[in-house]
C-alpha cells in the first residue's frame, strides 16, 4: 500500500488541471490523494468537477476579507483543518502574502502555461506569439513570493506553429499540462523531488 499524501487543490475557474490531478489519483499506486478543493470564486466551474468526483470543496471568497493576509489566514486554517501536506495551485488567480508562501514553502506547487522563466504573468500565449518563439510549453514549479518564478520541478514543450492563435497554442499547451501536473505531483508526493537550498532537486 502506498502512503498517499493528503493534497489540496486551489482553483479559481475551469478546473481542467484539477480533473487531470483527480483522475491520476485514481491509480492504486499514485502517492497523493485530493482531500480538499478550495475556490476563491463561487462561480468557478471547477467546483462542478470537484462535485462530480466527490471531492470535498470549500469556497473562500477573497472579497470577504479586508486584506491579502486575512484571506491567506482563512486559507491556511482550512488547509490545516483538513490535515493537508501538499497544495497544488491550478488556475488559482490570487497572489499570496509572503507569510503564506513561506509557511507552505516546498509544499505548494503551481502550474504555468509557458516555459518559465519566459512569459510569466497573464496573457501568456499572446506573449509567446508576440515574441515569435518556435517552442512553448508548461512548467510546474514550487511557489515562491515572486510571481511565476519558483524552482522548476518539471516542464513539457510543444511546437508553436506558423498559424497559431492564442487559442490553438493554449489548447496544445493545456493538453501537456494535464500530463505534466500529475507527473510533477507524483514526484513530490513520492519524495523524488523536493525543495533544497532554493532549488527543486530531483532524485
Ligand atoms: C492553466 O493554463 C494553468 O497553467 C494556468 O491557468 C490555467 C488553469 O486552467 N495557471 P484550468 O482551470 O486548470 O482548466
mmCIF file of N, CA, C and O in Angstrom, residues 74-124:
data_model
loop_
_atom_site.group_PDB
_atom_site.id
_atom_site.type_symbol
_atom_site.label_atom_id
_atom_site.label_comp_id
_atom_site.label_asym_id
_atom_site.label_seq_id
_atom_site.Cartn_x
_atom_site.Cartn_y
_atom_site.Cartn_z
ATOM 1 N N UNK A 74 -7.323 32.552 6.405
ATOM 2 C CA UNK A 74 -8.501 31.679 6.309
ATOM 3 C C UNK A 74 -8.182 30.432 5.475
ATOM 4 O O UNK A 74 -8.588 29.314 5.810
ATOM 5 N N UNK A 75 -7.422 30.649 4.421
ATOM 6 C CA UNK A 75 -6.992 29.543 3.558
ATOM 7 C C UNK A 75 -6.134 28.557 4.358
ATOM 8 O O UNK A 75 -6.339 27.342 4.340
ATOM 9 N N UNK A 76 -5.192 29.130 5.073
ATOM 10 C CA UNK A 76 -4.272 28.324 5.893
ATOM 11 C C UNK A 76 -5.054 27.493 6.917
ATOM 12 O O UNK A 76 -4.766 26.311 7.124
ATOM 13 N N UNK A 77 -6.046 28.109 7.521
ATOM 14 C CA UNK A 77 -6.864 27.433 8.527
ATOM 15 C C UNK A 77 -7.592 26.223 7.918
ATOM 16 O O UNK A 77 -7.597 25.132 8.494
ATOM 17 N N UNK A 78 -8.193 26.424 6.737
ATOM 18 C CA UNK A 78 -8.885 25.311 6.058
ATOM 19 C C UNK A 78 -7.912 24.178 5.733
ATOM 20 O O UNK A 78 -8.225 22.999 5.906
ATOM 21 N N UNK A 79 -6.740 24.550 5.244
ATOM 22 C CA UNK A 79 -5.746 23.535 4.864
ATOM 23 C C UNK A 79 -5.302 22.741 6.084
ATOM 24 O O UNK A 79 -5.147 21.520 6.032
ATOM 25 N N UNK A 80 -5.125 23.431 7.188
ATOM 26 C CA UNK A 80 -4.686 22.751 8.408
ATOM 27 C C UNK A 80 -5.794 21.868 8.979
ATOM 28 O O UNK A 80 -5.531 20.748 9.422
ATOM 29 N N UNK A 81 -7.019 22.381 8.941
ATOM 30 C CA UNK A 81 -8.139 21.574 9.453
ATOM 31 C C UNK A 81 -8.301 20.275 8.671
ATOM 32 O O UNK A 81 -8.700 19.256 9.226
ATOM 33 N N UNK A 82 -7.971 20.331 7.388
ATOM 34 C CA UNK A 82 -8.083 19.128 6.551
ATOM 35 C C UNK A 82 -6.800 18.292 6.609
ATOM 36 O O UNK A 82 -6.681 17.298 5.883
ATOM 37 N N UNK A 83 -5.853 18.718 7.433
ATOM 38 C CA UNK A 83 -4.603 17.981 7.620
ATOM 39 C C UNK A 83 -3.861 17.767 6.293
ATOM 40 O O UNK A 83 -3.385 16.674 5.972
ATOM 41 N N UNK A 84 -3.801 18.849 5.527
ATOM 42 C CA UNK A 84 -3.186 18.810 4.200
ATOM 43 C C UNK A 84 -1.665 18.907 4.321
ATOM 44 O O UNK A 84 -1.146 19.681 5.134
ATOM 45 N N UNK A 85 -0.959 18.118 3.507
ATOM 46 C CA UNK A 85 0.506 18.181 3.485
ATOM 47 C C UNK A 85 1.049 18.867 2.232
ATOM 48 O O UNK A 85 2.118 19.447 2.252
ATOM 49 N N UNK A 86 0.321 18.739 1.119
ATOM 50 C CA UNK A 86 0.763 19.375 -0.133
ATOM 51 C C UNK A 86 -0.385 20.179 -0.723
ATOM 52 O O UNK A 86 -1.557 19.797 -0.574
ATOM 53 N N UNK A 87 -0.037 21.264 -1.407
ATOM 54 C CA UNK A 87 -1.041 22.115 -2.056
ATOM 55 C C UNK A 87 -0.661 22.276 -3.524
ATOM 56 O O UNK A 87 0.500 22.561 -3.842
ATOM 57 N N UNK A 88 -1.628 22.078 -4.424
ATOM 58 C CA UNK A 88 -1.422 22.329 -5.856
ATOM 59 C C UNK A 88 -2.290 23.493 -6.280
ATOM 60 O O UNK A 88 -3.519 23.430 -6.139
ATOM 61 N N UNK A 89 -1.685 24.532 -6.788
ATOM 62 C CA UNK A 89 -2.462 25.619 -7.364
ATOM 63 C C UNK A 89 -2.713 25.286 -8.824
ATOM 64 O O UNK A 89 -1.782 24.951 -9.562
ATOM 65 N N UNK A 90 -3.963 25.374 -9.238
ATOM 66 C CA UNK A 90 -4.331 25.005 -10.610
ATOM 67 C C UNK A 90 -5.279 26.071 -11.146
ATOM 68 O O UNK A 90 -6.487 25.973 -10.982
ATOM 69 N N UNK A 91 -4.685 27.108 -11.725
ATOM 70 C CA UNK A 91 -5.501 28.218 -12.201
ATOM 71 C C UNK A 91 -6.060 29.042 -11.061
ATOM 72 O O UNK A 91 -7.161 29.590 -11.171
ATOM 73 N N UNK A 92 -5.301 29.138 -9.965
ATOM 74 C CA UNK A 92 -5.731 29.932 -8.803
ATOM 75 C C UNK A 92 -5.230 31.359 -9.009
ATOM 76 O O UNK A 92 -4.024 31.592 -9.054
ATOM 77 N N UNK A 93 -6.172 32.287 -9.164
ATOM 78 C CA UNK A 93 -5.804 33.625 -9.633
ATOM 79 C C UNK A 93 -5.644 34.642 -8.506
ATOM 80 O O UNK A 93 -6.124 35.770 -8.609
ATOM 81 N N UNK A 94 -4.992 34.235 -7.428
ATOM 82 C CA UNK A 94 -4.705 35.179 -6.341
ATOM 83 C C UNK A 94 -3.215 35.128 -6.024
ATOM 84 O O UNK A 94 -2.616 34.050 -6.013
ATOM 85 N N UNK A 95 -2.662 36.284 -5.779
ATOM 86 C CA UNK A 95 -1.274 36.342 -5.314
ATOM 87 C C UNK A 95 -1.306 36.238 -3.797
ATOM 88 O O UNK A 95 -2.142 36.883 -3.149
ATOM 89 N N UNK A 96 -0.426 35.429 -3.231
ATOM 90 C CA UNK A 96 -0.421 35.227 -1.785
ATOM 91 C C UNK A 96 0.482 36.234 -1.082
ATOM 92 O O UNK A 96 1.408 36.791 -1.665
ATOM 93 N N UNK A 97 0.223 36.364 0.227
ATOM 94 C CA UNK A 97 1.128 37.120 1.077
ATOM 95 C C UNK A 97 2.414 36.306 1.241
ATOM 96 O O UNK A 97 2.408 35.072 1.147
ATOM 97 N N UNK A 98 3.493 37.013 1.500
ATOM 98 C CA UNK A 98 4.777 36.332 1.693
ATOM 99 C C UNK A 98 4.680 35.358 2.871
ATOM 100 O O UNK A 98 5.242 34.262 2.840
ATOM 101 N N UNK A 99 3.932 35.765 3.899
ATOM 102 C CA UNK A 99 3.738 34.914 5.074
ATOM 103 C C UNK A 99 3.214 33.531 4.682
ATOM 104 O O UNK A 99 3.729 32.494 5.109
ATOM 105 N N UNK A 100 2.187 33.515 3.831
ATOM 106 C CA UNK A 100 1.559 32.252 3.439
ATOM 107 C C UNK A 100 2.539 31.399 2.630
ATOM 108 O O UNK A 100 2.669 30.188 2.850
ATOM 109 N N UNK A 101 3.217 32.040 1.695
ATOM 110 C CA UNK A 101 4.136 31.283 0.826
ATOM 111 C C UNK A 101 5.265 30.674 1.655
ATOM 112 O O UNK A 101 5.637 29.517 1.467
ATOM 113 N N UNK A 102 5.796 31.450 2.598
ATOM 114 C CA UNK A 102 6.877 30.917 3.458
ATOM 115 C C UNK A 102 6.372 29.755 4.306
ATOM 116 O O UNK A 102 7.076 28.778 4.525
ATOM 117 N N UNK A 103 5.138 29.887 4.791
ATOM 118 C CA UNK A 103 4.567 28.844 5.644
ATOM 119 C C UNK A 103 4.435 27.513 4.899
ATOM 120 O O UNK A 103 4.582 26.452 5.497
ATOM 121 N N UNK A 104 4.156 27.586 3.605
ATOM 122 C CA UNK A 104 3.957 26.381 2.803
ATOM 123 C C UNK A 104 5.152 26.095 1.888
ATOM 124 O O UNK A 104 5.052 25.259 0.989
ATOM 125 N N UNK A 105 6.246 26.738 2.137
ATOM 126 C CA UNK A 105 7.423 26.616 1.262
ATOM 127 C C UNK A 105 7.813 25.143 1.062
ATOM 128 O O UNK A 105 7.914 24.381 2.026
ATOM 129 N N UNK A 106 8.017 24.781 -0.192
ATOM 130 C CA UNK A 106 8.408 23.401 -0.507
ATOM 131 C C UNK A 106 7.240 22.430 -0.500
ATOM 132 O O UNK A 106 7.404 21.247 -0.812
ATOM 133 N N UNK A 107 6.054 22.927 -0.141
ATOM 134 C CA UNK A 107 4.872 22.056 -0.085
ATOM 135 C C UNK A 107 3.749 22.596 -0.956
ATOM 136 O O UNK A 107 2.631 22.093 -0.909
ATOM 137 N N UNK A 108 4.038 23.651 -1.719
ATOM 138 C CA UNK A 108 2.997 24.242 -2.581
ATOM 139 C C UNK A 108 3.529 24.376 -4.010
ATOM 140 O O UNK A 108 4.607 24.928 -4.241
ATOM 141 N N UNK A 109 2.765 23.824 -4.937
ATOM 142 C CA UNK A 109 3.155 23.757 -6.346
ATOM 143 C C UNK A 109 2.212 24.620 -7.175
ATOM 144 O O UNK A 109 1.056 24.830 -6.799
ATOM 145 N N UNK A 110 2.735 25.084 -8.307
ATOM 146 C CA UNK A 110 1.897 25.840 -9.236
ATOM 147 C C UNK A 110 2.187 25.371 -10.660
ATOM 148 O O UNK A 110 3.286 24.907 -10.945
ATOM 149 N N UNK A 111 1.200 25.497 -11.529
ATOM 150 C CA UNK A 111 1.429 25.217 -12.958
ATOM 151 C C UNK A 111 1.222 26.499 -13.739
ATOM 152 O O UNK A 111 0.301 27.281 -13.453
ATOM 153 N N UNK A 112 2.129 26.717 -14.706
ATOM 154 C CA UNK A 112 2.066 27.924 -15.524
ATOM 155 C C UNK A 112 2.200 27.517 -16.991
ATOM 156 O O UNK A 112 3.038 26.677 -17.323
ATOM 157 N N UNK A 113 1.398 28.135 -17.881
ATOM 158 C CA UNK A 113 1.371 27.667 -19.269
ATOM 159 C C UNK A 113 2.448 28.273 -20.170
ATOM 160 O O UNK A 113 2.171 28.729 -21.280
ATOM 161 N N UNK A 114 3.692 28.305 -19.686
ATOM 162 C CA UNK A 114 4.831 28.684 -20.537
ATOM 163 C C UNK A 114 6.061 27.979 -20.017
ATOM 164 O O UNK A 114 6.042 27.393 -18.922
ATOM 165 N N UNK A 115 7.118 28.054 -20.801
ATOM 166 C CA UNK A 115 8.405 27.516 -20.346
ATOM 167 C C UNK A 115 9.082 28.622 -19.538
ATOM 168 O O UNK A 115 9.848 29.419 -20.058
ATOM 169 N N UNK A 116 8.773 28.656 -18.244
ATOM 170 C CA UNK A 116 9.380 29.683 -17.384
ATOM 171 C C UNK A 116 10.902 29.530 -17.416
ATOM 172 O O UNK A 116 11.395 28.430 -17.567
ATOM 173 N N UNK A 117 11.678 30.606 -17.288
ATOM 174 C CA UNK A 117 11.242 31.937 -16.894
ATOM 175 C C UNK A 117 10.653 32.798 -18.008
ATOM 176 O O UNK A 117 10.384 33.972 -17.773
ATOM 177 N N UNK A 118 10.425 32.231 -19.193
ATOM 178 C CA UNK A 118 9.800 33.038 -20.240
ATOM 179 C C UNK A 118 8.308 33.227 -19.931
ATOM 180 O O UNK A 118 7.634 32.292 -19.492
ATOM 181 N N UNK A 119 7.829 34.410 -20.165
ATOM 182 C CA UNK A 119 6.401 34.748 -20.155
ATOM 183 C C UNK A 119 5.655 34.467 -18.848
ATOM 184 O O UNK A 119 4.678 33.712 -18.828
ATOM 185 N N UNK A 120 6.088 35.050 -17.756
ATOM 186 C CA UNK A 120 5.292 34.968 -16.527
ATOM 187 C C UNK A 120 4.042 35.843 -16.650
ATOM 188 O O UNK A 120 3.885 36.575 -17.627
ATOM 189 N N UNK A 121 3.171 35.748 -15.642
ATOM 190 C CA UNK A 121 2.018 36.658 -15.598
ATOM 191 C C UNK A 121 0.843 36.155 -16.415
ATOM 192 O O UNK A 121 0.614 34.955 -16.523
ATOM 193 N N UNK A 122 0.102 37.105 -16.987
ATOM 194 C CA UNK A 122 -1.126 36.753 -17.716
ATOM 195 C C UNK A 122 -0.935 36.922 -19.226
ATOM 196 O O UNK A 122 0.127 37.380 -19.665
ATOM 197 N N UNK A 123 -1.975 36.555 -19.982
ATOM 198 C CA UNK A 123 -1.931 36.609 -21.455
ATOM 199 C C UNK A 123 -0.639 35.963 -21.972
ATOM 200 O O UNK A 123 0.101 36.523 -22.798
ATOM 201 N N UNK A 124 -0.415 34.763 -21.474
ATOM 202 C CA UNK A 124 0.856 34.074 -21.684
ATOM 203 C C UNK A 124 1.045 33.682 -23.153
ATOM 204 O O UNK A 124 2.127 33.884 -23.728
#
